PDB file of C-alpha atoms in Angstrom:
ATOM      1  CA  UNK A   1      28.636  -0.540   3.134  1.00 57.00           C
ATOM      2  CA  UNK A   2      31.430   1.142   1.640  1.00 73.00           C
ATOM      3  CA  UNK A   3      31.102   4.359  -0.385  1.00 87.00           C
ATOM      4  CA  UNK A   4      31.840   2.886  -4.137  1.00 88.00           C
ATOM      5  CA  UNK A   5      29.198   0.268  -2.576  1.00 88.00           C
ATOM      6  CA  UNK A   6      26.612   2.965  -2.170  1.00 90.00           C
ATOM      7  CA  UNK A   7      27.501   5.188  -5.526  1.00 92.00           C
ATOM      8  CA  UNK A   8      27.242   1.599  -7.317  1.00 93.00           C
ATOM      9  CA  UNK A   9      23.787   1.017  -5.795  1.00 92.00           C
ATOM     10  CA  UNK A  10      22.448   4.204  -6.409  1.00 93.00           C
ATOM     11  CA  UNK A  11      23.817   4.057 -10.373  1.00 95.00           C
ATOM     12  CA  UNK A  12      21.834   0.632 -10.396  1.00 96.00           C
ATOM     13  CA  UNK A  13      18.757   2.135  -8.503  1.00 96.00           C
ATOM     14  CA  UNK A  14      18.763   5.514 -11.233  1.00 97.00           C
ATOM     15  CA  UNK A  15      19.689   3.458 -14.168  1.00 97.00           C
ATOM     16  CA  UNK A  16      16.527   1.892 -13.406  1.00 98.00           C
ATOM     17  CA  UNK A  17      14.188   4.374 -12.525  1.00 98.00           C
ATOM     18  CA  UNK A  18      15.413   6.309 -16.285  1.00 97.00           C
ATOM     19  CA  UNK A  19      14.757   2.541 -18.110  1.00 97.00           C
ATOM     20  CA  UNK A  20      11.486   2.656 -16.940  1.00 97.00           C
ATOM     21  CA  UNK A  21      10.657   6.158 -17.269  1.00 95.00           C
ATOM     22  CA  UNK A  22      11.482   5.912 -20.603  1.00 94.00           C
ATOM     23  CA  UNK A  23       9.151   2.896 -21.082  1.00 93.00           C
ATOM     24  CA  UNK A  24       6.001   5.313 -19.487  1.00 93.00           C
ATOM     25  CA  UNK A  25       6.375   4.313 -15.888  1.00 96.00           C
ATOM     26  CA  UNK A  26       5.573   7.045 -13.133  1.00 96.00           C
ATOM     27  CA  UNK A  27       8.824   5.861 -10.780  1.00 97.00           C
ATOM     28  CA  UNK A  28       9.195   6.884  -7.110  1.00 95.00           C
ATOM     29  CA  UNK A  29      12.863   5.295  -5.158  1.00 94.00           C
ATOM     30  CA  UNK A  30      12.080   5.077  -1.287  1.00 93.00           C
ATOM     31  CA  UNK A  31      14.006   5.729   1.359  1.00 83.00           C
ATOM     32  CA  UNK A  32      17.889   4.356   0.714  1.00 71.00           C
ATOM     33  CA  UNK A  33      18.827   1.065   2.753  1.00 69.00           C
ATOM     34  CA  UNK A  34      14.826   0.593   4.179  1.00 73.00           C
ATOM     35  CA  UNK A  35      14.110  -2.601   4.649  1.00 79.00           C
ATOM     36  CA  UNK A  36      11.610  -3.368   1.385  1.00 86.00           C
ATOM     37  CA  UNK A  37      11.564  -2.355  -2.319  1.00 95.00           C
ATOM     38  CA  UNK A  38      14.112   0.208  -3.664  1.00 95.00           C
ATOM     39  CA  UNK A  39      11.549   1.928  -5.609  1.00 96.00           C
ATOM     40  CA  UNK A  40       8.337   1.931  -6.919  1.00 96.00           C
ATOM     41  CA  UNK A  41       6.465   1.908 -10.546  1.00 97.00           C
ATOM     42  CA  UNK A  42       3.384   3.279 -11.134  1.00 96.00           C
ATOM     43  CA  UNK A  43       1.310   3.331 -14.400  1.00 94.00           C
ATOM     44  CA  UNK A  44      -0.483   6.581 -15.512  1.00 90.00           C
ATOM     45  CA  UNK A  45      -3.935   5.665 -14.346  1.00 89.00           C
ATOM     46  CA  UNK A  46      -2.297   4.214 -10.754  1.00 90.00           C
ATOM     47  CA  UNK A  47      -4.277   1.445 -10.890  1.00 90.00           C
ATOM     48  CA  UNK A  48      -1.189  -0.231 -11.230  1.00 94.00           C
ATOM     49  CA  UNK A  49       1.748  -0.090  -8.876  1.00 96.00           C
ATOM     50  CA  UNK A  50       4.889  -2.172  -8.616  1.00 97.00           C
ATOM     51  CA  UNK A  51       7.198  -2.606  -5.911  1.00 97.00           C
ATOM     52  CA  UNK A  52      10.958  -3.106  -7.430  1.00 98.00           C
ATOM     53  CA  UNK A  53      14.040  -4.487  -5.445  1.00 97.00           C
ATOM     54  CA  UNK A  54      17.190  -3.689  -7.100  1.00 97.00           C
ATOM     55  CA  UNK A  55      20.240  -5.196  -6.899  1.00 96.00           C
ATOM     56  CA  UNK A  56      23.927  -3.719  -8.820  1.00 96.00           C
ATOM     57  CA  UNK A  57      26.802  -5.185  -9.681  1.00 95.00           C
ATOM     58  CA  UNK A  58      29.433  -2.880 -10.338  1.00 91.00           C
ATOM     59  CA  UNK A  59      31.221  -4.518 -12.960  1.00 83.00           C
ATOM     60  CA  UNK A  60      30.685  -8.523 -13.112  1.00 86.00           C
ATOM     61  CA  UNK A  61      27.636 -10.110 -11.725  1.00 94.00           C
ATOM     62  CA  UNK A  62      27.806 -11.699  -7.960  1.00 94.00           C
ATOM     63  CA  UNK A  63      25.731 -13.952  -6.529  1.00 95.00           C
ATOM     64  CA  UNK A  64      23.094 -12.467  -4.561  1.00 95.00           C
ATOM     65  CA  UNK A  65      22.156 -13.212  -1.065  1.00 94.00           C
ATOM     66  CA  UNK A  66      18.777 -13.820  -0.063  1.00 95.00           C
ATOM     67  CA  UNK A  67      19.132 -14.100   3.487  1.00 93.00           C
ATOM     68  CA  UNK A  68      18.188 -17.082   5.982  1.00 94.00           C
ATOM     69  CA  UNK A  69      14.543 -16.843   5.227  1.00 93.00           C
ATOM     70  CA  UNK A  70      14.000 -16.204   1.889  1.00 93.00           C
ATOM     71  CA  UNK A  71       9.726 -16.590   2.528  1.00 93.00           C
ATOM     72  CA  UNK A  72      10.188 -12.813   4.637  1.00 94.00           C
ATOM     73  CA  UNK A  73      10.950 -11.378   1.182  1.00 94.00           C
ATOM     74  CA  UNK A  74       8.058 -10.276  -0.753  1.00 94.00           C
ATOM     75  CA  UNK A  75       8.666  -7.490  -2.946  1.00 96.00           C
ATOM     76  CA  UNK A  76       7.037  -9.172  -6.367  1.00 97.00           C
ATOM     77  CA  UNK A  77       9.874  -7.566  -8.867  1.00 98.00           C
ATOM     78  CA  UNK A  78      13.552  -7.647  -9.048  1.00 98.00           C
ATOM     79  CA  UNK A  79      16.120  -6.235 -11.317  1.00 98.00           C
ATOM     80  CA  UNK A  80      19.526  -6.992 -11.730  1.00 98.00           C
ATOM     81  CA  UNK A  81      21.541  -4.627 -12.752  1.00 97.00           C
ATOM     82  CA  UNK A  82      25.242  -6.205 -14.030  1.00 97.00           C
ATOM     83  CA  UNK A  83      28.311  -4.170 -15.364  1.00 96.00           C
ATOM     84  CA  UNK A  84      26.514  -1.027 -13.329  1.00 95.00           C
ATOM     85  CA  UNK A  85      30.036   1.029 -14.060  1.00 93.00           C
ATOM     86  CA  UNK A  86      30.496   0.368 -17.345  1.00 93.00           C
ATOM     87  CA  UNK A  87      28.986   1.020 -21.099  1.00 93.00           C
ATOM     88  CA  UNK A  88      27.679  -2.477 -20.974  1.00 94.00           C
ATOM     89  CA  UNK A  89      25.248  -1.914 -18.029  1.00 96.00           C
ATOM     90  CA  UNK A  90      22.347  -4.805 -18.356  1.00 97.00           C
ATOM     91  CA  UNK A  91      19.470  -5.129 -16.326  1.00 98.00           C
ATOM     92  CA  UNK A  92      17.425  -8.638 -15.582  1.00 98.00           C
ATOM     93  CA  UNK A  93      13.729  -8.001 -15.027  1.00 98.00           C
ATOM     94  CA  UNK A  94      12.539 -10.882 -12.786  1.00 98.00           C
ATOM     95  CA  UNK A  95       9.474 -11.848 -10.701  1.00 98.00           C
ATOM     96  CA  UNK A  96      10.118 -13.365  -6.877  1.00 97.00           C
ATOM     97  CA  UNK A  97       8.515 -16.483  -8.018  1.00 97.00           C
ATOM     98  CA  UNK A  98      11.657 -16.985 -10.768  1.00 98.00           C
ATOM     99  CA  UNK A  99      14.292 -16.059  -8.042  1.00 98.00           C
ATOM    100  CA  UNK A 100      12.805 -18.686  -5.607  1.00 97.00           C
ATOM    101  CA  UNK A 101      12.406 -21.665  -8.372  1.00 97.00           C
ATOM    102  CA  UNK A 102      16.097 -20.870  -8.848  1.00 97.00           C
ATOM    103  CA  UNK A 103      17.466 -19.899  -4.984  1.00 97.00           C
ATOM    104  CA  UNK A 104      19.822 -22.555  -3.492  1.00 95.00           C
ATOM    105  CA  UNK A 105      21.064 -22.812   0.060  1.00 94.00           C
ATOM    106  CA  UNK A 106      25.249 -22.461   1.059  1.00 90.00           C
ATOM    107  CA  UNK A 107      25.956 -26.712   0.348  1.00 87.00           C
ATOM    108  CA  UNK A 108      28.019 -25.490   3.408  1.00 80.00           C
ATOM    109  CA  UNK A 109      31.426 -26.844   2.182  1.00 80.00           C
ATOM    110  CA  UNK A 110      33.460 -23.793   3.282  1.00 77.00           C
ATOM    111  CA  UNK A 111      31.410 -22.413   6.258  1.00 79.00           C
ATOM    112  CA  UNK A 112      30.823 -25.856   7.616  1.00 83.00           C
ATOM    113  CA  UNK A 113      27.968 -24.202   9.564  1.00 86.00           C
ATOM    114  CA  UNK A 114      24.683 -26.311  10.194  1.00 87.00           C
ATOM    115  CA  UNK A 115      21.716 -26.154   7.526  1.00 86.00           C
ATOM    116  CA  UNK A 116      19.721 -24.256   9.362  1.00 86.00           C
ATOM    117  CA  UNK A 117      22.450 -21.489   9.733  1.00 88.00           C
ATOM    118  CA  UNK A 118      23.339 -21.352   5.562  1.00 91.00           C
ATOM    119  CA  UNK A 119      21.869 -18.601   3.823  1.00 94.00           C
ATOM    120  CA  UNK A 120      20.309 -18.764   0.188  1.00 95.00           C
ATOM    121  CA  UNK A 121      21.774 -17.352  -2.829  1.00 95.00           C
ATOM    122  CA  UNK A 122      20.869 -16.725  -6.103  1.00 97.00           C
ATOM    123  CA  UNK A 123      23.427 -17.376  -8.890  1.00 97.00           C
ATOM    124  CA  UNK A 124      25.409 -15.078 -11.040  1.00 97.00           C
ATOM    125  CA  UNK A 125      24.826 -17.315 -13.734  1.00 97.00           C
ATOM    126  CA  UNK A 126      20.820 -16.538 -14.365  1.00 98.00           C
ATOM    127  CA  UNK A 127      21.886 -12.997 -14.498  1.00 97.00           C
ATOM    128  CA  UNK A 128      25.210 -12.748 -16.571  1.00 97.00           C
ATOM    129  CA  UNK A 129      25.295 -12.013 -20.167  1.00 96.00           C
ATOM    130  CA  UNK A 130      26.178 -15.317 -22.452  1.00 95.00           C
ATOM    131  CA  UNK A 131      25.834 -17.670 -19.693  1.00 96.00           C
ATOM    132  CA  UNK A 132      25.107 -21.314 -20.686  1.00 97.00           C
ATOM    133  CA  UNK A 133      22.197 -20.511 -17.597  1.00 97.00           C
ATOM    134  CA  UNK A 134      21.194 -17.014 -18.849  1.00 98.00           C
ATOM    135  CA  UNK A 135      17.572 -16.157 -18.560  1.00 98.00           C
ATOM    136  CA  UNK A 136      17.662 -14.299 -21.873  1.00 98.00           C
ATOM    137  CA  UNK A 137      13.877 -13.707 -21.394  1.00 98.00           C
ATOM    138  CA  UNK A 138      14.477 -11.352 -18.460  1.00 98.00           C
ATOM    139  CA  UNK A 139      17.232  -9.458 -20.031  1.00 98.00           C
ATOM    140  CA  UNK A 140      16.229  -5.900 -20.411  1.00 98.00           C
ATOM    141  CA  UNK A 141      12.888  -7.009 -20.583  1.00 98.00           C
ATOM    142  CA  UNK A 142      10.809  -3.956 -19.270  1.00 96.00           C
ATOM    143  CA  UNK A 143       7.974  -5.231 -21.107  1.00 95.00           C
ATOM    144  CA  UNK A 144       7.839  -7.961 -18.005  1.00 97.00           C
ATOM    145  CA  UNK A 145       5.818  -5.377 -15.571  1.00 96.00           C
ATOM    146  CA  UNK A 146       3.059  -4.329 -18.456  1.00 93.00           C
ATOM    147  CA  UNK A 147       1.457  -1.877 -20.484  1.00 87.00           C
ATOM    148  CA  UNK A 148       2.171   1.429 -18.141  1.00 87.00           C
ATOM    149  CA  UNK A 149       0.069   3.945 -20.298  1.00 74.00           C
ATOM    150  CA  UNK A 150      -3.926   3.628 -21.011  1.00 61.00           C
ATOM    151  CA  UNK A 151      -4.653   2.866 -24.004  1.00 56.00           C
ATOM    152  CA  UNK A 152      -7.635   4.682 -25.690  1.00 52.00           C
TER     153      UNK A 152
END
């Protein structure tokens, strides 16, 4: 991974973290390129904790990979982060269920590899602002993961 690679991830992994700060989450990042969730939220009683992939885009959104075996992944959140380097910066708060109702496999058409060799992608298109495709519900939509706080 290239250096503006890395400085783009970790302005998508901090942008993040701050967002849901702000919103009342207790947020810890793990250990940079581990296998598993980038970071994790935790409410103030702890009795509720979610792991968070994230995934930054430093200026227009790219279609994400999700690997050969997409059932391996399991970390329950996921937040795009689009236009990471610029004042537009726009995250997409979504669950792994929404990314695999809307994964699709390489049709193959370039690679001309075998099915079984064609990795899964999600689409730019669920994650970039105005899109006919957008998921407008997910768009900066820290509410998503819950009520963070007790409330008394």
């Amino acid at each position: 991974m290239s250096n503006i690679a890395q400085i783009t991830g970790n302005i998508g992994l901090y942008h993040v973290a701050r967002e849901l700060s702000l919103s009342g989450w207790n947020v810890m990042p793990t250990v940079r390129n581990a296998r598993g969730a980038d970071l994790y939220a935790a409410s103030e009683d702890e009795r509720t904790i979610h792991p968070i992939q994230v995934k930054a885009h430093s200026g227009k959104p790219q279609d994400t990979s999700l690997g050969l075996l997409p059932e391996t992944i399991v970390t329950p959140w996921w937040v795009f982060v689009v236009y990471t380097r610029t004042p537009e910066i726009t995250c997409y708060v979504l669950t792994l269920e929404e990314i695999r109702a809307r994964m699709a496999r390489d049709p193959g058409t370039r690679s001309k590899k075998p099915e079984q060799e064609r990795i899964f992608w999600l689409h730019r298109k669920y994650y970039t602002p105005g899109s006919e495709s957008e998921m407008r519900e997910a768009r900066n939509a820290w509410h998503r993961l819950g009520v963070p706080r007790v409330i008394l």
